[in-house]
Amino acid sequence: STAEISTAINQLTTALENYRSERLEAMKPKQVEKRQLTEQERKAAIAYLKSPDLLARTKQAIAQSGLVGEETNSLIAYLTYTSRKRHTSLHLMCLGASGTGKTWLQERVSALMPEEDKIEITTLSMNAFYYFGKEELKHKLLLIEDMDGAEAVLYPLRELQSKRKISKTVTLKDSKGNLKTVTLNVEGPVCISGCTTREQLYEDNANRCILLYMDNSPKQDKKIMDYQRKLSAGLIDQYAERKVREQVKNVQRILKPISVRNPYATFLNLPEAVFKPRRTMLLLLMFTETITYYHQYQRE
């Protein structure tokens, strides 16, 4: 009878909805467990952060970890990625022609960040961000290999950058087949880093970021080719590079979520020629605070 068919279809629909929910849950990647440092590793990381000339030592460590050249860009990227642990994080966009090392820079600097703090993405569907857990992105480093793969999510990306949270209201069926309205909330802050050859296309996202232009000089070409030849010849100590990366990861793990106050902020002024001064001033203040944050074991 019609009633029996209706009941059967309702039961089937409920079963399919439940199956779909279970599959979606099963497909979610497992969160990387936060690594607990030994007492020896902890002391070594604190000693590193208390050492004089911390930025110079960090720049040297980045080079020793296997990144050739790009000394200034790599240090800026490192500090930007460090800001993920703060209440308001910075964002990065690597710009340059194809083959100039944008992705390589992002990969090598992000390799210095703990695995549990990173999410690497190649491409994203339109609503992908809204289906992360509420705090799944909180204080994470989100790495986008090519901004072309994130074209569908540029708007939620901007909202995450500016407001540090996104929300979306959707209609779902409950176990009885009744429609109900649910609001999906995803909270930041999250540090977003991406690479692109097309700065103009992503201008709205780019002006929320620190922009890095790759070194395209013949001198940099020579440095990279020399490294490639030595690597192929087995003349690069890759174990030493891995050891440096692990040491810097431990330094990152030991940083605490503290507030920074800059008593000199009221004295800062930008030249009139600066493009979009309001956003630029905010980036300058936040970057200055991030440098101070990184020196937290050397401040009151």
Rosetta silent file (secondary structure, phi, psi, omega in degrees, C-alpha in Angstrom):
SEQUENCE: STAEISTAINQLTTALENYRSERLEAMKPKQVEKRQLTEQERKAAIAYLKSPDLLARTKQAIAQSGLVGEETNSLIAYLTYTSRKRHTSLHLMCLGASGTGKTWLQERVSALMPEEDKIEITTLSMNAFYYFGKEELKHKLLLIEDMDGAEAVLYPLRELQSKRKISKTVTLKDSKGNLKTVTLNVEGPVCISGCTTREQLYEDNANRCILLYMDNSPKQDKKIMDYQRKLSAGLIDQYAERKVREQVKNVQRILKPISVRNPYATFLNLPEAVFKPRRTMLLLLMFTETITYYHQYQRE
SCORE:     score description
SCORE:     0.000 S_00000001
   1 L     0.000  166.739 -179.833    0.000    0.000    0.000 S_00000001
   2 H   -58.944  -41.690 -178.837    0.943    3.666   -0.321 S_00000001
   3 H   -61.529  -41.366 -179.533    1.456    3.960    3.444 S_00000001
   4 H   -66.984  -41.968  178.882    3.885    1.018    3.477 S_00000001
   5 H   -63.470  -43.890  179.223    5.859    2.376    0.517 S_00000001
   6 H   -59.547  -45.068  178.884    5.994    5.835    2.151 S_00000001
   7 H   -62.223  -44.224 -179.326    7.267    4.343    5.422 S_00000001
   8 H   -62.479  -42.677 -179.419    9.891    2.269    3.595 S_00000001
   9 H   -66.398  -39.973  177.207   11.153    5.291    1.606 S_00000001
  10 H   -62.007  -41.604  179.049   11.364    7.403    4.790 S_00000001
  11 H   -66.030  -40.895  178.621   13.360    4.663    6.506 S_00000001
  12 H   -63.511  -44.676  179.560   15.646    4.344    3.489 S_00000001
  13 H   -60.187  -45.232  178.819   16.184    8.130    3.351 S_00000001
  14 H   -61.380  -43.788 -179.723   17.050    8.223    7.061 S_00000001
  15 H   -62.690  -40.919  179.141   19.450    5.306    6.653 S_00000001
  16 H   -66.201  -40.970  178.065   21.157    7.021    3.686 S_00000001
  17 H   -61.994  -43.219  179.206   21.465   10.318    5.610 S_00000001
  18 H   -65.169  -41.217  178.907   23.027    8.472    8.542 S_00000001
  19 H   -62.532  -43.138  179.588   25.368    6.585    6.207 S_00000001
  20 H   -61.112  -44.173  179.153   26.375    9.848    4.517 S_00000001
  21 H   -61.527  -42.951  179.933   27.141   11.463    7.899 S_00000001
  22 H   -63.955  -41.315  179.656   29.242    8.477    8.954 S_00000001
  23 H   -64.903  -43.431  178.726   31.175    8.528    5.665 S_00000001
  24 H   -61.472  -39.942  179.294   31.845   12.273    5.923 S_00000001
  25 H   -66.553  -40.980 -178.733   33.094   11.797    9.483 S_00000001
  26 H   -68.376  -29.634 -177.756   35.287    8.867    8.442 S_00000001
  27 H   -78.999  -14.313  179.845   36.772   10.859    5.547 S_00000001
  28 L   -65.683  133.771  178.851   37.938   13.670    7.819 S_00000001
  29 L   -66.791  141.509  179.135   41.722   13.559    8.231 S_00000001
  30 L   -71.462  137.969  179.011   42.873   12.633   11.720 S_00000001
  31 L   -68.403  136.055  177.955   44.392   15.490   13.658 S_00000001
  32 L   -70.806  130.172 -178.800   48.130   15.166   14.183 S_00000001
  33 L   -70.052  139.998  179.278   48.824   14.704   17.869 S_00000001
  34 L   -68.750  127.930 -177.165   50.775   17.487   19.517 S_00000001
  35 L   -76.640  132.015  176.989   54.279   16.275   20.251 S_00000001
  36 L   -89.866  127.542 -178.195   55.359   16.476   23.885 S_00000001
  37 L   -80.266  144.718  171.968   58.901   17.755   24.319 S_00000001
  38 L   -73.806  165.302 -179.759   61.395   16.013   26.576 S_00000001
  39 H   -61.604  -37.378  179.001   62.967   18.096   29.346 S_00000001
  40 H   -65.691  -44.881  178.602   66.223   18.238   27.360 S_00000001
  41 H   -63.878  -38.592  179.868   64.432   19.447   24.197 S_00000001
  42 H   -63.597  -46.156  179.891   62.511   22.010   26.230 S_00000001
  43 H   -64.146  -39.637  179.547   65.673   23.441   27.796 S_00000001
  44 H   -64.883  -40.177  179.389   67.416   23.574   24.400 S_00000001
  45 H   -66.885  -41.604  178.836   64.452   25.433   22.835 S_00000001
  46 H   -66.492  -40.551  177.869   64.300   27.983   25.674 S_00000001
  47 H   -61.272  -39.184  177.950   68.073   28.508   25.482 S_00000001
  48 H   -61.318  -46.102 -177.344   67.700   29.125   21.730 S_00000001
  49 H   -72.592  -21.086  178.638   64.981   31.756   22.313 S_00000001
  50 H   -90.515   -9.037 -175.061   67.018   33.446   25.058 S_00000001
  51 L   -70.092  147.849  177.298   70.180   33.651   22.954 S_00000001
  52 L   -66.920  159.994 -179.566   71.396   37.055   21.721 S_00000001
  53 L    53.526   49.387 -175.686   70.916   37.981   18.037 S_00000001
  54 H   -60.190  -43.105 -178.753   67.888   35.708   17.827 S_00000001
  55 H   -66.210  -39.008  178.539   66.799   36.922   14.367 S_00000001
  56 H   -65.169  -40.990  178.366   70.318   36.503   12.950 S_00000001
  57 H   -65.858  -37.909  179.340   70.495   32.972   14.394 S_00000001
  58 H   -66.872  -42.233  177.693   67.068   32.177   12.972 S_00000001
  59 H   -59.724  -40.737  178.718   68.081   33.447    9.533 S_00000001
  60 H   -65.470  -41.234  179.926   71.159   31.217    9.716 S_00000001
  61 H   -64.510  -38.841  178.569   69.041   28.214   10.779 S_00000001
  62 H   -60.678  -43.506  178.689   66.658   28.743    7.849 S_00000001
  63 H   -64.713  -40.427 -178.747   69.641   28.658    5.462 S_00000001
  64 H   -70.729  -18.065 -179.722   71.045   25.549    7.187 S_00000001
  65 L   -81.787   -4.605  175.460   67.679   23.788    6.827 S_00000001
  66 L   115.829    8.336  177.679   68.095   23.722    3.038 S_00000001
  67 L   -95.333  121.258 -175.703   66.698   27.025    1.746 S_00000001
  68 L   -93.891  128.444  178.722   69.089   28.655   -0.710 S_00000001
  69 L    64.920 -157.095  178.164   69.193   32.454   -0.890 S_00000001
  70 L    50.299   41.993 -174.084   66.052   34.532   -0.275 S_00000001
  71 H   -59.429  -47.518 -177.894   67.451   35.448    3.170 S_00000001
  72 H   -70.991  -46.830  179.778   65.119   38.395    3.819 S_00000001
  73 H   -58.642  -41.560 -177.271   62.026   36.810    2.248 S_00000001
  74 H   -67.539  -37.033  178.831   62.513   33.588    4.199 S_00000001
  75 H   -69.433  -38.888  176.524   62.837   35.417    7.532 S_00000001
  76 H   -62.809  -43.864  178.958   59.690   37.467    6.799 S_00000001
  77 H   -62.638  -42.693 -179.566   57.828   34.258    5.916 S_00000001
  78 H   -60.300  -46.262 -179.431   59.096   32.556    9.096 S_00000001
  79 H   -67.499  -37.767  177.494   57.897   35.425   11.325 S_00000001
  80 H   -61.973  -44.406  179.106   54.561   35.568    9.480 S_00000001
  81 H   -66.188  -32.099  177.186   54.020   31.847   10.074 S_00000001
  82 H   -64.086  -30.081 -177.289   54.979   32.347   13.730 S_00000001
  83 H   -65.586  -10.968  179.622   52.105   34.853   14.060 S_00000001
  84 H   -59.299  -25.008 -175.902   49.613   31.967   13.773 S_00000001
  85 H   -83.923   -5.986 -178.348   49.980   31.514   17.540 S_00000001
  86 L   -91.724  169.222 -179.866   48.828   35.072   18.275 S_00000001
  87 L   -64.987  -36.508  176.539   45.278   36.378   18.703 S_00000001
  88 L  -123.444  117.734 -175.067   45.548   38.200   15.355 S_00000001
  89 L   -98.737  157.494  174.143   47.712   36.512   12.743 S_00000001
  90 L   -88.780  167.757  179.026   49.469   37.842    9.667 S_00000001
  91 L  -134.498  157.517 -172.653   49.056   36.394    6.168 S_00000001
  92 E  -132.621  143.621  171.222   51.472   35.892    3.305 S_00000001
  93 E  -135.131  123.584  179.055   51.349   35.819   -0.476 S_00000001
  94 E   -94.316  125.325 -173.670   54.380   34.768   -2.547 S_00000001
  95 E  -120.762  147.701  177.350   54.453   36.427   -5.957 S_00000001
  96 L   157.355  167.727  179.529   56.519   35.905   -9.067 S_00000001
  97 L   -68.375  164.152  179.767   56.684   34.320  -12.490 S_00000001
  98 L   -61.416  135.141  177.660   56.463   30.564  -12.916 S_00000001
  99 L    85.753   10.616 -178.343   59.655   28.756  -11.889 S_00000001
 100 L   -95.657    0.373  173.454   61.000   31.528   -9.626 S_00000001
 101 L    98.088   21.009 -179.804   60.735   29.480   -6.420 S_00000001
 102 H   -62.602  -53.861 -177.513   57.475   30.680   -4.824 S_00000001
 103 H   -66.180  -36.673  179.024   56.269   27.221   -3.824 S_00000001
 104 H   -61.100  -44.743  178.647   59.790   26.151   -2.865 S_00000001
 105 H   -61.156  -47.374 -179.293   60.110   29.081   -0.429 S_00000001
 106 H   -61.582  -43.519 -179.488   56.707   28.336    1.101 S_00000001
 107 H   -63.674  -46.306 -174.502   57.506   24.613    1.417 S_00000001
 108 H   -70.107  -38.463  179.562   60.951   25.073    2.953 S_00000001
 109 H   -73.674  -39.829  179.534   59.898   27.699    5.520 S_00000001
 110 H   -67.209  -22.108  177.066   56.695   25.833    6.442 S_00000001
 111 L   -66.467  -13.221  178.096   58.859   22.715    6.995 S_00000001
 112 L   -89.250   -3.623  179.310   60.164   24.565   10.074 S_00000001
 113 L   -97.240  145.426 -179.948   56.669   24.638   11.586 S_00000001
 114 L   -58.770  143.340 -177.982   55.316   21.709   13.689 S_00000001
 115 H   -59.149  -36.026 -177.572   53.221   19.195   11.711 S_00000001
 116 H   -69.702  -11.303 -178.076   50.297   19.543   14.138 S_00000001
 117 H  -104.138    4.923 -174.063   50.043   23.268   13.315 S_00000001
 118 E  -119.021  145.311  169.918   49.867   22.945    9.495 S_00000001
 119 E  -132.534  117.666 -178.907   47.164   22.198    6.951 S_00000001
 120 E  -102.385  131.548 -174.445   48.344   21.881    3.336 S_00000001
 121 E  -131.297  135.039  175.715   45.786   22.327    0.577 S_00000001
 122 L   -96.730  -47.070  178.802   46.049   21.957   -3.202 S_00000001
 123 L  -145.496  154.880 -176.646   42.447   22.718   -4.195 S_00000001
 124 L  -135.475  140.041  174.083   39.200   23.559   -2.380 S_00000001
 125 L   -83.228  170.490 -169.623   35.523   23.252   -3.279 S_00000001
 126 L   -56.140  -43.230 -174.496   33.123   26.177   -2.787 S_00000001
 127 L  -105.117   13.647 -172.281   31.851   25.276    0.701 S_00000001
 128 H   -56.280  -42.897 -174.642   34.912   23.382    1.964 S_00000001
 129 H   -63.254  -32.071 -174.943   35.858   25.869    4.681 S_00000001
 130 H   -73.123  -13.632 -177.595   32.434   25.762    6.326 S_00000001
 131 H  -102.621    9.246  168.154   32.736   22.031    7.017 S_00000001
 132 L   -71.945  155.962  174.695   35.890   22.250    9.097 S_00000001
 133 L   -62.148  158.516 -175.163   35.327   21.699   12.825 S_00000001
 134 L   -52.900  -41.594 -178.087   34.568   24.815   14.854 S_00000001
 135 L  -116.069   18.356 -176.487   38.128   25.060   16.211 S_00000001
 136 L   -68.050  -28.503 -178.716   39.911   22.891   13.635 S_00000001
 137 L   -97.068   -5.003 -172.907   41.579   25.898   11.991 S_00000001
 138 L   -62.328  125.026  179.274   42.332   27.809   15.195 S_00000001
 139 L    58.272   32.218  177.600   46.007   28.907   15.363 S_00000001
 140 E  -102.636  158.531  171.765   46.805   26.800   12.294 S_00000001
 141 E  -101.397  115.895 -177.716   48.994   27.603    9.303 S_00000001
 142 E  -101.171  114.659 -175.131   46.952   27.099    6.128 S_00000001
 143 E  -106.890  119.733  179.210   49.197   26.527    3.095 S_00000001
 144 E  -110.310  115.721 -173.809   47.726   26.914   -0.395 S_00000001
 145 L   -60.115  -44.239  178.385   50.082   25.665   -3.086 S_00000001
 146 L  -143.731  127.551 -177.261   48.531   27.807   -5.842 S_00000001
 147 H   -60.973  -22.193  176.659   45.818   30.418   -5.348 S_00000001
 148 H   -60.269  -29.575  178.866   44.234   29.202   -8.616 S_00000001
 149 H   -77.627   -7.750 -178.938   43.192   26.097   -6.670 S_00000001
 150 H  -116.193   16.071 -177.147   41.367   28.285   -4.134 S_00000001
 151 H   -56.780  -34.068 -176.316   39.434   30.523   -6.562 S_00000001
 152 H   -73.470  -15.266 -174.677   36.109   29.112   -5.344 S_00000001
 153 H  -121.292   25.355 -178.313   36.820   30.065   -1.707 S_00000001
 154 H   -62.818  -37.553 -178.899   38.332   33.547   -2.019 S_00000001
 155 H   -66.272  -53.696  176.938   35.441   35.148   -0.126 S_00000001
 156 H   -60.915  -29.517  175.448   35.572   32.891    2.992 S_00000001
 157 H   -61.813  -45.605  178.954   39.366   33.228    2.883 S_00000001
 158 H   -63.019  -39.748  179.403   39.030   37.023    3.092 S_00000001
 159 H   -64.712  -40.537  176.933   36.529   36.704    5.941 S_00000001
 160 H   -63.584  -37.613  179.924   38.917   34.439    7.851 S_00000001
 161 H   -68.240  -43.449 -174.070   41.709   36.940    7.284 S_00000001
 162 H   -86.006  -50.475 -173.505   39.700   40.000    8.366 S_00000001
 163 H   -97.750  -10.391  179.622   37.122   38.758   10.897 S_00000001
 164 L    63.691   19.599  173.584   38.925   35.597   12.075 S_00000001
 165 E  -163.894  155.175  175.329   35.701   33.575   11.751 S_00000001
 166 E  -137.471  154.688  177.048   33.161   32.451    9.136 S_00000001
 167 E  -146.567  153.553  179.841   29.627   31.100    9.364 S_00000001
 168 E  -148.657  133.546  178.404   27.071   29.606    6.997 S_00000001
 169 E   -99.161  126.909 -178.378   23.426   28.647    7.563 S_00000001
 170 E  -129.501  159.702  177.308   22.292   25.433    5.867 S_00000001
 171 E  -105.294  126.190 -179.926   19.135   23.288    5.872 S_00000001
 172 E  -128.353  159.669  175.275   19.516   19.649    6.915 S_00000001
 173 E   -95.300  138.032  174.838   17.147   16.755    7.613 S_00000001
 174 L   -84.819 -175.455 -175.654   17.002   15.267   11.082 S_00000001
 175 L   -64.053  -20.582  179.466   16.601   11.520   11.785 S_00000001
 176 L   -94.399    2.116  179.043   12.805   11.822   11.364 S_00000001
 177 L    87.641    5.509  178.867   13.081   13.481    7.969 S_00000001
 178 L   -84.838  140.351  178.405   12.144   16.953    9.239 S_00000001
 179 E   -77.077  137.653  175.335   14.016   19.950    7.823 S_00000001
 180 E  -141.987  152.752 -177.913   15.928   22.067   10.295 S_00000001
 181 E   -94.559  130.178 -179.535   18.221   25.079   10.001 S_00000001
 182 E  -128.006  136.391  176.518   21.799   24.701   11.238 S_00000001
 183 E  -102.725  122.562  178.449   24.529   27.362   11.404 S_00000001
 184 E   -92.776  121.842 -179.999   28.043   26.146   10.726 S_00000001
 185 E  -115.265  133.126  175.265   30.690   28.195   12.552 S_00000001
 186 E  -127.173  126.015 -174.653   34.431   28.021   11.948 S_00000001
 187 E  -108.318  147.306  172.333   36.728   30.079   14.142 S_00000001
 188 L  -101.966 -155.308    3.608   40.222   31.461   13.636 S_00000001
 189 L   -74.739  154.597  176.051   42.649   33.015   13.898 S_00000001
 190 E  -136.783  139.852  176.819   44.391   31.222   11.062 S_00000001
 191 E   -94.001  122.281 -175.684   47.563   32.212    9.202 S_00000001
 192 E  -109.528  130.438  178.163   47.042   31.856    5.438 S_00000001
 193 E  -130.629  131.711 -179.279   49.906   31.538    2.976 S_00000001
 194 E  -143.828  164.081  179.501   49.541   31.153   -0.782 S_00000001
 195 E  -122.303  144.448  176.510   51.485   31.420   -4.050 S_00000001
 196 E  -159.403  154.932  172.372   50.388   32.978   -7.331 S_00000001
 197 L   -98.334   -5.951 -171.293   51.670   34.420  -10.587 S_00000001
 198 L  -120.834   79.274 -177.142   48.564   36.641  -10.880 S_00000001
 199 L   -60.916  -43.017 -175.768   48.660   39.361   -8.228 S_00000001
 200 H   -62.689  -36.214 -177.368   45.963   41.525   -9.850 S_00000001
 201 H   -64.435  -32.751 -176.884   43.441   38.686   -9.950 S_00000001
 202 H  -110.566   34.843 -174.177   43.669   38.192   -6.189 S_00000001
 203 H   -58.547  -43.561 -178.301   44.042   41.867   -5.226 S_00000001
 204 H   -60.667  -36.542  177.292   41.314   41.796   -2.557 S_00000001
 205 H   -78.645  -37.981 -175.778   43.055   38.896   -0.834 S_00000001
 206 H   -64.519  -36.517 -176.566   46.562   40.211   -1.510 S_00000001
 207 L   -75.636    0.370  170.622   46.038   43.568    0.190 S_00000001
 208 L   -97.438    0.281 -172.487   45.344   41.706    3.446 S_00000001
 209 L  -117.817  161.370  164.009   48.729   39.967    3.157 S_00000001
 210 E   -81.699  129.249 -175.660   52.405   40.680    3.356 S_00000001
 211 E  -100.635  128.600  177.095   53.591   40.351   -0.248 S_00000001
 212 E  -113.321  123.581  176.945   56.873   38.646   -1.078 S_00000001
 213 E  -100.918  126.714 -173.943   58.404   39.088   -4.525 S_00000001
 214 L   -69.602  148.547  176.183   60.841   36.340   -5.431 S_00000001
 215 L   -75.815  111.739 -176.207   64.494   37.019   -6.211 S_00000001
 216 L  -107.467   21.815 -174.097   64.739   36.421   -9.959 S_00000001
 217 L   -79.926  156.384  175.729   68.367   37.544  -10.345 S_00000001
 218 H   -58.955  -32.154  179.255   71.113   35.574  -12.155 S_00000001
 219 H   -63.338  -42.736  178.121   72.997   35.438   -8.818 S_00000001
 220 H   -67.389  -39.383  175.946   70.075   33.613   -7.173 S_00000001
 221 H   -55.526  -45.124 -178.043   69.815   31.273  -10.209 S_00000001
 222 H   -63.742  -42.533  179.550   73.490   30.363   -9.732 S_00000001
 223 H   -59.417  -45.302 -177.664   73.024   29.696   -5.986 S_00000001
 224 H   -66.764  -43.734 -179.522   70.097   27.349   -6.621 S_00000001
 225 H   -65.381  -36.318  176.004   71.840   25.476   -9.447 S_00000001
 226 H   -61.888  -42.982  179.640   74.968   25.033   -7.284 S_00000001
 227 H   -64.770  -42.440  179.784   72.799   23.548   -4.514 S_00000001
 228 H   -61.390  -41.523  179.875   71.043   21.252   -7.007 S_00000001
 229 H   -65.746  -43.667  179.530   74.389   19.964   -8.317 S_00000001
 230 H   -64.803  -38.927  178.697   75.746   19.352   -4.793 S_00000001
 231 H   -62.844  -43.526  179.274   72.533   17.580   -3.793 S_00000001
 232 H   -65.277  -33.138 -178.553   72.764   15.309   -6.829 S_00000001
 233 L   -84.124   -1.872 -179.855   76.439   14.594   -6.047 S_00000001
 234 L    75.658   23.902 -177.788   75.623   13.662   -2.433 S_00000001
 235 L   -95.249    0.163  178.560   77.600   16.615   -1.047 S_00000001
 236 L  -100.739  128.315  178.931   74.700   18.006    1.016 S_00000001
 237 L   -81.556   90.923 -176.712   74.334   16.721    4.581 S_00000001
 238 H   -70.421  -26.760  176.258   70.581   16.098    4.594 S_00000001
 239 H   -64.721  -42.635  178.585   70.689   14.645    8.113 S_00000001
 240 H   -63.756  -37.936  177.612   72.087   17.961    9.413 S_00000001
 241 H   -63.136  -45.218  178.594   69.313   19.827    7.564 S_00000001
 242 H   -62.166  -38.627 -179.978   66.639   17.605    9.177 S_00000001
 243 H   -62.666  -41.619  177.852   68.234   18.122   12.596 S_00000001
 244 H   -64.334  -42.668 -179.989   68.011   21.921   12.197 S_00000001
 245 H   -61.096  -42.999  179.750   64.372   21.649   11.105 S_00000001
 246 H   -65.064  -37.480  179.399   63.486   19.561   14.174 S_00000001
 247 H   -63.891  -44.693 -178.708   65.268   22.026   16.445 S_00000001
 248 H   -68.568  -35.713  175.856   63.343   24.994   15.017 S_00000001
 249 H   -59.356  -41.268  178.640   60.045   23.068   15.276 S_00000001
 250 H   -66.056  -35.542  175.612   60.709   22.609   18.991 S_00000001
 251 H   -61.493  -42.277  178.152   61.392   26.337   19.301 S_00000001
 252 H   -63.908  -39.623 -177.616   57.984   26.967   17.740 S_00000001
 253 H   -65.992  -26.841 -174.022   56.310   24.508   20.112 S_00000001
 254 H   -86.039  -11.294  179.941   57.687   26.291   23.179 S_00000001
 255 L   -68.213  134.329 -176.906   56.242   29.719   22.271 S_00000001
 256 L   -97.587  153.449  177.341   53.385   30.733   24.599 S_00000001
 257 L   -80.402   86.141 -178.350   50.148   32.557   23.640 S_00000001
 258 L  -114.785  163.109  178.030   50.914   35.925   25.240 S_00000001
 259 L   -90.193  152.087  178.752   49.837   39.513   24.529 S_00000001
 260 L  -124.564  134.413  174.651   52.213   42.160   23.196 S_00000001
 261 L  -122.334  132.211 -177.759   52.006   45.906   23.833 S_00000001
 262 L  -109.118  100.453 -177.518   54.098   48.370   21.828 S_00000001
 263 L   -67.133  -13.125 -178.673   54.622   51.627   23.801 S_00000001
 264 L   -97.350    1.356 -174.613   56.226   53.238   20.729 S_00000001
 265 H   -59.017  -35.403 -176.353   53.279   52.579   18.395 S_00000001
 266 H   -69.243  -13.698 -179.242   51.904   56.138   18.727 S_00000001
 267 H   -92.457   -4.929 -176.179   55.141   57.548   17.270 S_00000001
 268 L   -81.993  134.162  174.829   54.911   55.577   14.005 S_00000001
 269 L  -136.863  146.815  178.569   53.964   57.387   10.811 S_00000001
 270 L  -100.829  148.617  172.781   53.893   56.229    7.196 S_00000001
 271 L   -62.157  148.974 -177.785   55.080   58.261    4.206 S_00000001
 272 L   -62.395  -25.895 -176.770   52.205   59.789    2.218 S_00000001
 273 L   -74.155   -9.289 -176.618   53.240   57.823   -0.864 S_00000001
 274 L   -65.880  133.224 -179.642   52.377   54.479    0.784 S_00000001
 275 L   -76.258  133.435 -179.421   49.601   52.598   -1.031 S_00000001
 276 L    48.952   68.339 -172.887   46.518   51.860    1.126 S_00000001
 277 H   -61.468  -32.110 -177.036   48.006   53.357    4.327 S_00000001
 278 H   -63.602  -47.230  179.485   45.316   52.039    6.708 S_00000001
 279 H   -70.250  -37.424 -178.380   46.004   48.412    5.891 S_00000001
 280 H   -64.837  -41.352  178.200   49.752   49.020    5.614 S_00000001
 281 H   -61.603  -42.497  179.373   49.878   50.614    9.089 S_00000001
 282 H   -62.386  -43.429  178.618   48.014   47.633   10.547 S_00000001
 283 H   -63.512  -40.940  179.579   50.426   45.186    8.883 S_00000001
 284 H   -62.162  -46.997 -179.902   53.427   47.173   10.137 S_00000001
 285 H   -62.683  -44.425 -178.419   52.133   47.215   13.726 S_00000001
 286 H   -67.095  -37.495  179.747   51.264   43.508   13.663 S_00000001
 287 H   -67.854  -40.122  176.820   54.618   42.547   12.136 S_00000001
 288 H   -61.512  -43.335  178.093   56.449   44.584   14.797 S_00000001
 289 H   -63.531  -36.637 -179.701   54.407   42.855   17.512 S_00000001
 290 H   -65.890  -39.788  176.648   55.208   39.449   15.980 S_00000001
 291 H   -61.441  -42.589  178.219   58.954   40.136   16.147 S_00000001
 292 H   -64.829  -42.621  177.919   58.496   41.072   19.817 S_00000001
 293 H   -56.702  -42.165  179.983   56.355   37.973   20.370 S_00000001
 294 H   -65.318  -27.464  178.138   59.172   35.825   18.972 S_00000001
 295 L   -92.907   23.452 -171.731   61.519   37.475   21.516 S_00000001
 296 H   -59.238  -28.577  179.128   59.124   36.692   24.403 S_00000001
 297 H   -80.720    0.698  177.321   61.810   34.929   26.456 S_00000001
 298 H  -118.608   14.934 -179.370   63.866   38.150   26.281 S_00000001
 299 L  -124.089  160.591  176.952   61.076   40.534   27.404 S_00000001
 300 L   -68.435    0.000    0.000   59.425   41.334   30.707 S_00000001
